[in-house]
């Protein structure tokens, strides 16, 4: 198991099953092809002693769900109805993603990993070259036992 394999599986599953997303990118995209989008990038990894013949590898990814707010320079210039709409979209998307990965059939990514940790999330505002966005950051931790014999 590697970052490459797990990331590819996450992108494929998000693209195929979270239909509200216009695009899923494996990098921090500057100019997306529609909204809402998801970006998934590596966060960190751990390799812990499990037994005298196994290590537990953990690969963490930062999944950011993003919805455009507007091209204004100041967040305060964006109409409240636009902010509220983005909030509704991200709430529904976040629920859908968390529910998808909590499902028993998806928790191992089809056998690619042993299990996913329960997924925490937090809300953010992003100022990009294209204006302001509302986002939800979800940390996905994938675990795989590695035989070291």
CSV table of N, CA and C in Angstrom, one decimal:
chain,number,residue,atom,x,y,z
A,1,UNK,N,0.8,-1.2,0.0
A,1,UNK,CA,0.0,0.0,0.0
A,1,UNK,C,0.9,1.2,0.0
A,2,UNK,N,0.4,2.3,-0.7
A,2,UNK,CA,1.2,3.5,-0.8
A,2,UNK,C,0.3,4.7,-0.9
A,3,UNK,N,0.9,5.9,-0.8
A,3,UNK,CA,0.1,7.1,-1.0
A,3,UNK,C,-0.6,7.0,-2.4
A,4,UNK,N,0.2,6.6,-3.4
A,4,UNK,CA,-0.3,6.6,-4.8
A,4,UNK,C,-1.6,5.7,-4.9
A,5,UNK,N,-1.5,4.5,-4.4
A,5,UNK,CA,-2.6,3.6,-4.5
A,5,UNK,C,-3.8,4.0,-3.7
A,6,UNK,N,-3.7,4.5,-2.5
A,6,UNK,CA,-4.8,4.9,-1.7
A,6,UNK,C,-5.4,6.2,-2.2
A,7,UNK,N,-4.6,7.1,-2.6
A,7,UNK,CA,-5.1,8.4,-3.2
A,7,UNK,C,-5.9,8.1,-4.5
A,8,UNK,N,-5.4,7.3,-5.3
A,8,UNK,CA,-6.1,6.9,-6.6
A,8,UNK,C,-7.5,6.3,-6.2
A,9,UNK,N,-7.5,5.4,-5.3
A,9,UNK,CA,-8.8,4.8,-4.9
A,9,UNK,C,-9.8,5.8,-4.3
A,10,UNK,N,-9.3,6.7,-3.4
A,10,UNK,CA,-10.1,7.7,-2.9
A,10,UNK,C,-10.7,8.6,-4.0
A,11,UNK,N,-9.9,9.1,-4.9
A,11,UNK,CA,-10.3,9.9,-6.0
A,11,UNK,C,-11.4,9.2,-6.8
A,12,UNK,N,-11.1,7.9,-7.2
A,12,UNK,CA,-12.1,7.2,-8.0
A,12,UNK,C,-13.4,7.0,-7.3
A,13,UNK,N,-13.4,6.7,-6.0
A,13,UNK,CA,-14.6,6.5,-5.3
A,13,UNK,C,-15.4,7.8,-5.1
A,14,UNK,N,-14.7,8.9,-4.8
A,14,UNK,CA,-15.4,10.1,-4.6
A,14,UNK,C,-16.0,10.6,-6.0
A,15,UNK,N,-15.3,10.4,-7.1
A,15,UNK,CA,-15.8,10.8,-8.4
A,15,UNK,C,-17.0,10.0,-8.8
A,16,UNK,N,-17.0,8.7,-8.5
A,16,UNK,CA,-18.1,7.8,-8.9
A,16,UNK,C,-19.3,7.9,-8.0
A,17,UNK,N,-19.1,8.2,-6.7
A,17,UNK,CA,-20.2,8.0,-5.8
A,17,UNK,C,-20.7,9.3,-5.1
A,18,UNK,N,-20.0,10.3,-5.2
A,18,UNK,CA,-20.5,11.6,-4.6
A,18,UNK,C,-20.9,12.5,-5.8
A,19,UNK,N,-22.1,12.3,-6.3
A,19,UNK,CA,-22.5,12.9,-7.6
A,19,UNK,C,-22.7,14.4,-7.5
A,20,UNK,N,-22.8,15.0,-6.4
A,20,UNK,CA,-22.9,16.5,-6.3
A,20,UNK,C,-21.6,17.2,-6.7
A,21,UNK,N,-20.5,16.4,-6.6
A,21,UNK,CA,-19.2,17.0,-6.9
A,21,UNK,C,-19.0,17.2,-8.4
A,22,UNK,N,-18.6,18.3,-8.9
A,22,UNK,CA,-18.3,18.5,-10.3
A,22,UNK,C,-17.0,17.9,-10.7
A,23,UNK,N,-16.0,18.0,-9.8
A,23,UNK,CA,-14.7,17.5,-10.1
A,23,UNK,C,-14.0,17.0,-8.8
A,24,UNK,N,-13.1,16.1,-8.9
A,24,UNK,CA,-12.3,15.7,-7.8
A,24,UNK,C,-10.9,15.7,-8.3
A,25,UNK,N,-10.0,16.5,-7.6
A,25,UNK,CA,-8.7,16.8,-8.0
A,25,UNK,C,-7.7,16.1,-7.0
A,26,UNK,N,-6.6,15.6,-7.5
A,26,UNK,CA,-5.6,15.1,-6.6
A,26,UNK,C,-4.5,16.1,-6.3
A,27,UNK,N,-4.8,17.3,-6.4
A,27,UNK,CA,-3.9,18.4,-6.1
A,27,UNK,C,-4.7,19.7,-5.7
A,28,UNK,N,-4.0,20.7,-5.2
A,28,UNK,CA,-4.7,22.0,-4.9
A,28,UNK,C,-5.0,22.8,-6.2
A,29,UNK,N,-6.1,22.6,-6.8
A,29,UNK,CA,-6.4,23.3,-8.1
A,29,UNK,C,-6.6,24.8,-7.9
A,30,UNK,N,-6.2,25.6,-8.9
A,30,UNK,CA,-6.4,27.0,-8.8
A,30,UNK,C,-7.6,27.4,-9.5
A,31,UNK,N,-7.9,26.9,-10.7
A,31,UNK,CA,-9.0,27.2,-11.5
A,31,UNK,C,-9.8,26.0,-11.9
A,32,UNK,N,-10.8,25.6,-11.0
A,32,UNK,CA,-11.5,24.4,-11.2
A,32,UNK,C,-12.5,24.5,-12.4
A,33,UNK,N,-13.0,23.4,-12.9
A,33,UNK,CA,-14.0,23.3,-14.0
A,33,UNK,C,-15.4,23.1,-13.4
A,34,UNK,N,-15.8,24.0,-12.5
A,34,UNK,CA,-17.2,23.9,-12.0
A,34,UNK,C,-17.1,23.8,-10.5
A,35,UNK,N,-18.3,23.9,-9.9
A,35,UNK,CA,-18.5,23.9,-8.4
A,35,UNK,C,-19.6,23.0,-8.0
A,36,UNK,N,-19.6,22.4,-6.9
A,36,UNK,CA,-18.6,22.3,-5.9
A,36,UNK,C,-17.5,21.3,-6.4
A,37,UNK,N,-16.4,21.3,-5.7
A,37,UNK,CA,-15.3,20.5,-6.1
A,37,UNK,C,-14.7,19.9,-4.8
A,38,UNK,N,-13.8,18.9,-5.0
A,38,UNK,CA,-13.0,18.3,-3.9
A,38,UNK,C,-11.6,18.2,-4.3
A,39,UNK,N,-10.7,18.5,-3.4
A,39,UNK,CA,-9.3,18.3,-3.6
A,39,UNK,C,-8.8,17.3,-2.6
A,40,UNK,N,-7.9,16.4,-2.9
A,40,UNK,CA,-7.4,15.5,-2.0
A,40,UNK,C,-5.9,15.4,-2.1
A,41,UNK,N,-5.2,15.7,-1.0
A,41,UNK,CA,-3.7,15.8,-1.0
A,41,UNK,C,-3.2,15.0,0.2
A,42,UNK,N,-2.0,14.5,0.1
A,42,UNK,CA,-1.4,13.8,1.2
A,42,UNK,C,-1.2,14.7,2.4
A,43,UNK,N,-1.4,14.2,3.5
A,43,UNK,CA,-1.2,15.0,4.7
A,43,UNK,C,0.1,14.5,5.5
A,44,UNK,N,0.0,13.3,6.0
A,44,UNK,CA,1.2,12.7,6.7
A,44,UNK,C,1.1,11.2,6.7
A,45,UNK,N,2.1,10.5,7.3
A,45,UNK,CA,1.9,9.1,7.5
A,45,UNK,C,2.6,8.7,8.8
A,46,UNK,N,2.3,7.5,9.2
A,46,UNK,CA,2.9,6.9,10.4
A,46,UNK,C,3.2,5.5,10.1
A,47,UNK,N,4.2,4.9,10.8
A,47,UNK,CA,4.5,3.5,10.7
A,47,UNK,C,4.8,3.0,12.1
A,48,UNK,N,3.8,2.3,12.7
A,48,UNK,CA,3.9,2.0,14.1
A,48,UNK,C,4.1,0.5,14.3
A,49,UNK,N,4.8,0.1,15.3
A,49,UNK,CA,5.0,-1.3,15.7
A,49,UNK,C,3.6,-1.9,16.1
A,50,UNK,N,3.3,-3.0,15.5
A,50,UNK,CA,2.0,-3.6,15.8
A,50,UNK,C,2.2,-4.9,16.6
A,51,UNK,N,3.0,-5.8,16.0
A,51,UNK,CA,3.5,-7.1,16.6
A,51,UNK,C,4.9,-7.3,16.2
A,52,UNK,N,5.5,-8.4,16.6
A,52,UNK,CA,6.8,-8.7,16.2
A,52,UNK,C,7.0,-9.1,14.7
A,53,UNK,N,5.8,-9.3,14.1
A,53,UNK,CA,5.8,-9.6,12.6
A,53,UNK,C,5.1,-8.6,11.8
A,54,UNK,N,4.5,-7.6,12.4
A,54,UNK,CA,3.7,-6.6,11.6
A,54,UNK,C,3.8,-5.2,12.1
A,55,UNK,N,3.8,-4.3,11.2
A,55,UNK,CA,3.7,-2.9,11.5
A,55,UNK,C,2.3,-2.3,11.0
A,56,UNK,N,1.8,-1.3,11.7
A,56,UNK,CA,0.6,-0.6,11.2
A,56,UNK,C,1.0,0.6,10.5
A,57,UNK,N,0.7,0.7,9.2
A,57,UNK,CA,1.0,1.9,8.4
A,57,UNK,C,-0.3,2.7,8.4
A,58,UNK,N,-0.1,4.0,8.5
A,58,UNK,CA,-1.2,5.0,8.5
A,58,UNK,C,-0.9,6.0,7.4
A,59,UNK,N,-1.8,6.2,6.5
A,59,UNK,CA,-1.6,7.2,5.5
A,59,UNK,C,-2.8,8.2,5.6
A,60,UNK,N,-2.4,9.5,5.8
A,60,UNK,CA,-3.5,10.5,6.1
A,60,UNK,C,-3.6,11.4,4.8
A,61,UNK,N,-4.8,11.8,4.5
A,61,UNK,CA,-5.1,12.7,3.4
A,61,UNK,C,-6.0,13.8,3.9
A,62,UNK,N,-5.8,15.0,3.3
A,62,UNK,CA,-6.6,16.1,3.5
A,62,UNK,C,-7.6,16.3,2.3
A,63,UNK,N,-8.8,16.0,2.6
A,63,UNK,CA,-9.9,16.2,1.6
A,63,UNK,C,-10.5,17.5,1.8
A,64,UNK,N,-10.5,18.4,0.9
A,64,UNK,CA,-11.2,19.7,1.0
A,64,UNK,C,-12.3,19.8,0.0
A,65,UNK,N,-13.5,20.0,0.6
A,65,UNK,CA,-14.7,20.2,-0.2
A,65,UNK,C,-14.8,21.7,-0.4
A,66,UNK,N,-15.0,22.2,-1.6
A,66,UNK,CA,-15.0,23.7,-1.8
A,66,UNK,C,-16.2,24.1,-2.7
A,67,UNK,N,-16.7,25.3,-2.3
A,67,UNK,CA,-17.8,25.9,-3.0
A,67,UNK,C,-17.4,27.4,-3.2
A,68,UNK,N,-17.6,27.9,-4.4
A,68,UNK,CA,-17.3,29.3,-4.7
A,68,UNK,C,-18.3,30.2,-4.1
A,69,UNK,N,-17.8,31.3,-3.5
A,69,UNK,CA,-18.6,32.4,-2.9
A,69,UNK,C,-18.7,33.6,-3.8
A,70,UNK,N,-17.6,34.0,-4.4
A,70,UNK,CA,-17.6,35.1,-5.3
A,70,UNK,C,-16.2,35.6,-5.5
A,71,UNK,N,-16.1,36.6,-6.4
A,71,UNK,CA,-14.8,37.1,-6.8
A,71,UNK,C,-14.4,38.4,-6.1
A,72,UNK,N,-15.2,38.8,-5.1
A,72,UNK,CA,-14.9,40.0,-4.4
A,72,UNK,C,-13.6,39.9,-3.6
A,73,UNK,N,-13.0,41.0,-3.3
A,73,UNK,CA,-11.8,41.0,-2.5
A,73,UNK,C,-12.0,40.8,-1.0
A,74,UNK,N,-13.2,41.3,-0.6
A,74,UNK,CA,-13.5,41.2,0.9
A,74,UNK,C,-14.6,40.2,1.1
A,75,UNK,N,-14.5,39.4,2.0
A,75,UNK,CA,-15.5,38.4,2.4
A,75,UNK,C,-16.8,39.1,2.8
A,76,UNK,N,-16.6,40.3,3.5
A,76,UNK,CA,-17.8,41.0,3.9
A,76,UNK,C,-18.6,41.6,2.8
A,77,UNK,N,-18.1,41.7,1.6
A,77,UNK,CA,-18.8,42.2,0.4
A,77,UNK,C,-19.7,41.1,-0.2
A,78,UNK,N,-19.5,39.9,0.2
A,78,UNK,CA,-20.3,38.8,-0.4
A,78,UNK,C,-21.7,38.8,0.3
A,79,UNK,N,-22.8,38.7,-0.5
A,79,UNK,CA,-24.1,38.7,0.0
A,79,UNK,C,-24.3,37.5,0.9
A,80,UNK,N,-25.1,37.7,2.0
A,80,UNK,CA,-25.4,36.6,3.0
A,80,UNK,C,-26.1,35.5,2.3
A,81,UNK,N,-27.0,35.7,1.3
A,81,UNK,CA,-27.7,34.6,0.7
A,81,UNK,C,-26.7,33.7,0.0
A,82,UNK,N,-25.6,34.2,-0.6
A,82,UNK,CA,-24.6,33.4,-1.2
A,82,UNK,C,-23.9,32.5,-0.2
A,83,UNK,N,-23.5,33.2,0.9
A,83,UNK,CA,-22.9,32.4,2.0
A,83,UNK,C,-23.7,31.3,2.5
A,84,UNK,N,-25.0,31.6,2.7
A,84,UNK,CA,-26.0,30.6,3.2
A,84,UNK,C,-26.1,29.4,2.2
A,85,UNK,N,-26.2,29.7,0.9
A,85,UNK,CA,-26.3,28.7,-0.1
A,85,UNK,C,-25.1,27.8,-0.1
A,86,UNK,N,-23.9,28.4,0.0
A,86,UNK,CA,-22.7,27.6,0.1
A,86,UNK,C,-22.6,26.7,1.3
A,87,UNK,N,-23.1,27.3,2.4
A,87,UNK,CA,-23.1,26.5,3.7
A,87,UNK,C,-24.0,25.3,3.6
A,88,UNK,N,-25.2,25.5,2.9
A,88,UNK,CA,-26.1,24.3,2.7
A,88,UNK,C,-25.5,23.3,1.9
A,89,UNK,N,-24.8,23.7,0.8
A,89,UNK,CA,-24.2,22.8,-0.2
A,89,UNK,C,-23.1,22.0,0.6
A,90,UNK,N,-22.2,22.7,1.3
A,90,UNK,CA,-21.1,22.0,2.0
A,90,UNK,C,-21.6,21.1,3.2
A,91,UNK,N,-22.7,21.5,3.9
A,91,UNK,CA,-23.2,20.6,4.9
A,91,UNK,C,-23.7,19.3,4.3
A,92,UNK,N,-24.4,19.4,3.2
A,92,UNK,CA,-24.9,18.2,2.5
A,92,UNK,C,-23.8,17.3,2.0
A,93,UNK,N,-22.8,18.0,1.4
A,93,UNK,CA,-21.7,17.2,0.8
A,93,UNK,C,-20.9,16.6,1.9
A,94,UNK,N,-20.6,17.3,3.0
A,94,UNK,CA,-19.8,16.7,4.1
A,94,UNK,C,-20.5,15.5,4.7
A,95,UNK,N,-21.8,15.6,4.9
A,95,UNK,CA,-22.6,14.5,5.4
A,95,UNK,C,-22.5,13.3,4.5
A,96,UNK,N,-22.6,13.6,3.2
A,96,UNK,CA,-22.6,12.5,2.2
A,96,UNK,C,-21.2,11.8,2.2
A,97,UNK,N,-20.2,12.6,2.2
A,97,UNK,CA,-18.8,12.0,2.2
A,97,UNK,C,-18.6,11.2,3.5
A,98,UNK,N,-18.9,11.7,4.6
A,98,UNK,CA,-18.7,11.0,5.9
A,98,UNK,C,-19.5,9.7,5.9
A,99,UNK,N,-20.8,9.8,5.5
A,99,UNK,CA,-21.7,8.6,5.5
A,99,UNK,C,-21.1,7.6,4.5
A,100,UNK,N,-20.6,8.0,3.4
A,100,UNK,CA,-20.1,7.1,2.4
A,100,UNK,C,-18.9,6.3,3.0
A,101,UNK,N,-18.0,7.0,3.6
A,101,UNK,CA,-16.8,6.3,4.1
A,101,UNK,C,-17.0,5.5,5.4
A,102,UNK,N,-18.1,5.8,6.1
A,102,UNK,CA,-18.5,5.1,7.3
A,102,UNK,C,-19.2,3.8,6.9
A,103,UNK,N,-19.7,3.7,5.7
A,103,UNK,CA,-20.4,2.5,5.3
A,103,UNK,C,-19.5,1.2,5.3
A,104,UNK,N,-20.0,0.1,5.8
A,104,UNK,CA,-19.2,-1.1,6.0
A,104,UNK,C,-18.6,-1.5,4.7
A,105,UNK,N,-19.3,-1.3,3.5
A,105,UNK,CA,-18.8,-1.8,2.3
A,105,UNK,C,-17.6,-0.9,1.8
A,106,UNK,N,-17.5,0.3,2.3
A,106,UNK,CA,-16.4,1.3,1.8
A,106,UNK,C,-15.3,1.5,2.8
A,107,UNK,N,-15.4,1.0,4.0
A,107,UNK,CA,-14.4,1.3,5.0
A,107,UNK,C,-13.0,0.7,4.7
A,108,UNK,N,-13.0,-0.3,3.8
A,108,UNK,CA,-11.7,-0.9,3.5
A,108,UNK,C,-11.3,-0.5,2.0
A,109,UNK,N,-12.0,0.4,1.4
A,109,UNK,CA,-11.8,0.8,0.0
A,109,UNK,C,-11.6,-0.4,-0.9
A,110,UNK,N,-12.5,-1.4,-0.7
A,110,UNK,CA,-12.5,-2.6,-1.6
A,110,UNK,C,-11.3,-3.5,-1.3
A,111,UNK,N,-10.8,-3.5,-0.1
A,111,UNK,CA,-9.7,-4.3,0.3
A,111,UNK,C,-8.3,-3.7,0.1
A,112,UNK,N,-8.3,-2.5,-0.4
A,112,UNK,CA,-7.0,-1.8,-0.6
A,112,UNK,C,-6.3,-1.5,0.8
A,113,UNK,N,-7.1,-1.2,1.8
A,113,UNK,CA,-6.6,-1.0,3.2
A,113,UNK,C,-7.4,-1.9,4.1
A,114,UNK,N,-6.9,-1.9,5.4
A,114,UNK,CA,-7.6,-2.7,6.4
A,114,UNK,C,-8.8,-1.9,7.0
A,115,UNK,N,-8.7,-0.6,7.2
A,115,UNK,CA,-9.8,0.2,7.7
A,115,UNK,C,-9.5,1.7,7.6
A,116,UNK,N,-10.5,2.5,7.6
A,116,UNK,CA,-10.5,3.9,7.7
A,116,UNK,C,-10.9,4.3,9.1
A,117,UNK,N,-10.2,5.3,9.7
A,117,UNK,CA,-10.6,5.9,11.0
A,117,UNK,C,-11.9,6.7,10.7
A,118,UNK,N,-12.7,6.8,11.8
A,118,UNK,CA,-13.8,7.7,11.7
A,118,UNK,C,-13.3,9.1,11.3
A,119,UNK,N,-14.1,9.8,10.5
A,119,UNK,CA,-13.6,11.0,9.8
A,119,UNK,C,-14.1,12.3,10.5
A,120,UNK,N,-13.1,13.1,11.0
A,120,UNK,CA,-13.5,14.4,11.5
A,120,UNK,C,-13.5,15.5,10.4
A,121,UNK,N,-14.2,16.6,10.6
A,121,UNK,CA,-14.2,17.7,9.6
A,121,UNK,C,-14.2,19.0,10.3
A,122,UNK,N,-13.8,20.1,9.5
A,122,UNK,CA,-13.9,21.4,10.0
A,122,UNK,C,-14.2,22.4,8.9
A,123,UNK,N,-14.8,23.5,9.2
A,123,UNK,CA,-15.2,24.5,8.1
A,123,UNK,C,-14.1,25.5,8.0
A,124,UNK,N,-13.9,26.0,6.8
A,124,UNK,CA,-12.9,27.1,6.5
A,124,UNK,C,-13.4,28.0,5.5
A,125,UNK,N,-12.8,29.2,5.4
A,125,UNK,CA,-13.0,30.1,4.3
A,125,UNK,C,-11.6,30.2,3.6
A,126,UNK,N,-11.6,30.2,2.3
A,126,UNK,CA,-10.4,30.3,1.5
A,126,UNK,C,-10.4,31.5,0.6
A,127,UNK,N,-9.4,32.2,0.6
A,127,UNK,CA,-9.2,33.3,-0.3
A,127,UNK,C,-8.2,32.9,-1.4
A,128,UNK,N,-8.7,32.8,-2.6
A,128,UNK,CA,-7.9,32.3,-3.7
A,128,UNK,C,-7.7,33.4,-4.8
A,129,UNK,N,-6.9,33.2,-5.8
A,129,UNK,CA,-6.8,34.2,-6.8
A,129,UNK,C,-8.1,34.4,-7.6
A,130,UNK,N,-9.0,33.5,-7.4
A,130,UNK,CA,-10.3,33.6,-8.1
A,130,UNK,C,-11.4,34.2,-7.1
A,131,UNK,N,-11.1,34.6,-6.0
A,131,UNK,CA,-12.0,35.1,-5.0
A,131,UNK,C,-12.1,34.2,-3.8
A,132,UNK,N,-13.3,34.3,-3.1
A,132,UNK,CA,-13.5,33.6,-1.9
A,132,UNK,C,-14.3,32.3,-2.1
A,133,UNK,N,-13.9,31.3,-1.3
A,133,UNK,CA,-14.6,30.0,-1.3
A,133,UNK,C,-14.9,29.6,0.2
A,134,UNK,N,-16.0,28.8,0.3
A,134,UNK,CA,-16.3,28.2,1.6
A,134,UNK,C,-15.8,26.7,1.4
A,135,UNK,N,-15.2,26.2,2.5
A,135,UNK,CA,-14.7,24.9,2.4
A,135,UNK,C,-15.0,24.0,3.6
A,136,UNK,N,-14.8,22.7,3.5
A,136,UNK,CA,-14.9,21.8,4.6
A,136,UNK,C,-13.7,20.9,4.4
A,137,UNK,N,-12.9,20.9,5.5
A,137,UNK,CA,-11.7,20.0,5.5
A,137,UNK,C,-12.0,18.7,6.2
A,138,UNK,N,-11.7,17.6,5.6
A,138,UNK,CA,-11.9,16.3,6.1
A,138,UNK,C,-10.6,15.6,6.1
A,139,UNK,N,-10.2,15.1,7.3
A,139,UNK,CA,-9.0,14.3,7.4
A,139,UNK,C,-9.4,12.8,7.3
A,140,UNK,N,-8.8,12.1,6.3
A,140,UNK,CA,-9.0,10.7,6.0
A,140,UNK,C,-7.8,10.0,6.4
A,141,UNK,N,-7.9,9.0,7.4
A,141,UNK,CA,-6.7,8.2,7.7
A,141,UNK,C,-7.0,6.8,7.4
A,142,UNK,N,-6.1,6.3,6.5
A,142,UNK,CA,-6.2,4.9,6.0
A,142,UNK,C,-5.1,4.0,6.7
A,143,UNK,N,-5.6,2.9,7.2
A,143,UNK,CA,-4.6,2.0,8.0
A,143,UNK,C,-4.5,0.7,7.2
A,144,UNK,N,-3.2,0.2,7.2
A,144,UNK,CA,-2.9,-1.1,6.6
A,144,UNK,C,-1.8,-1.8,7.4
A,145,UNK,N,-2.1,-3.0,7.8
A,145,UNK,CA,-1.1,-3.8,8.5
A,145,UNK,C,-0.1,-4.3,7.5
A,146,UNK,N,1.2,-4.1,7.7
A,146,UNK,CA,2.3,-4.5,6.8
A,146,UNK,C,3.0,-5.7,7.4
A,147,UNK,N,3.1,-6.8,6.7
A,147,UNK,CA,3.9,-7.9,7.2
A,147,UNK,C,5.3,-7.6,7.0
A,148,UNK,N,6.1,-7.7,8.1
A,148,UNK,CA,7.5,-7.4,8.1
A,148,UNK,C,8.4,-8.6,8.2
A,149,UNK,N,7.9,-9.8,8.0
A,149,UNK,CA,8.7,-11.0,8.1
A,149,UNK,C,9.3,-11.4,6.8
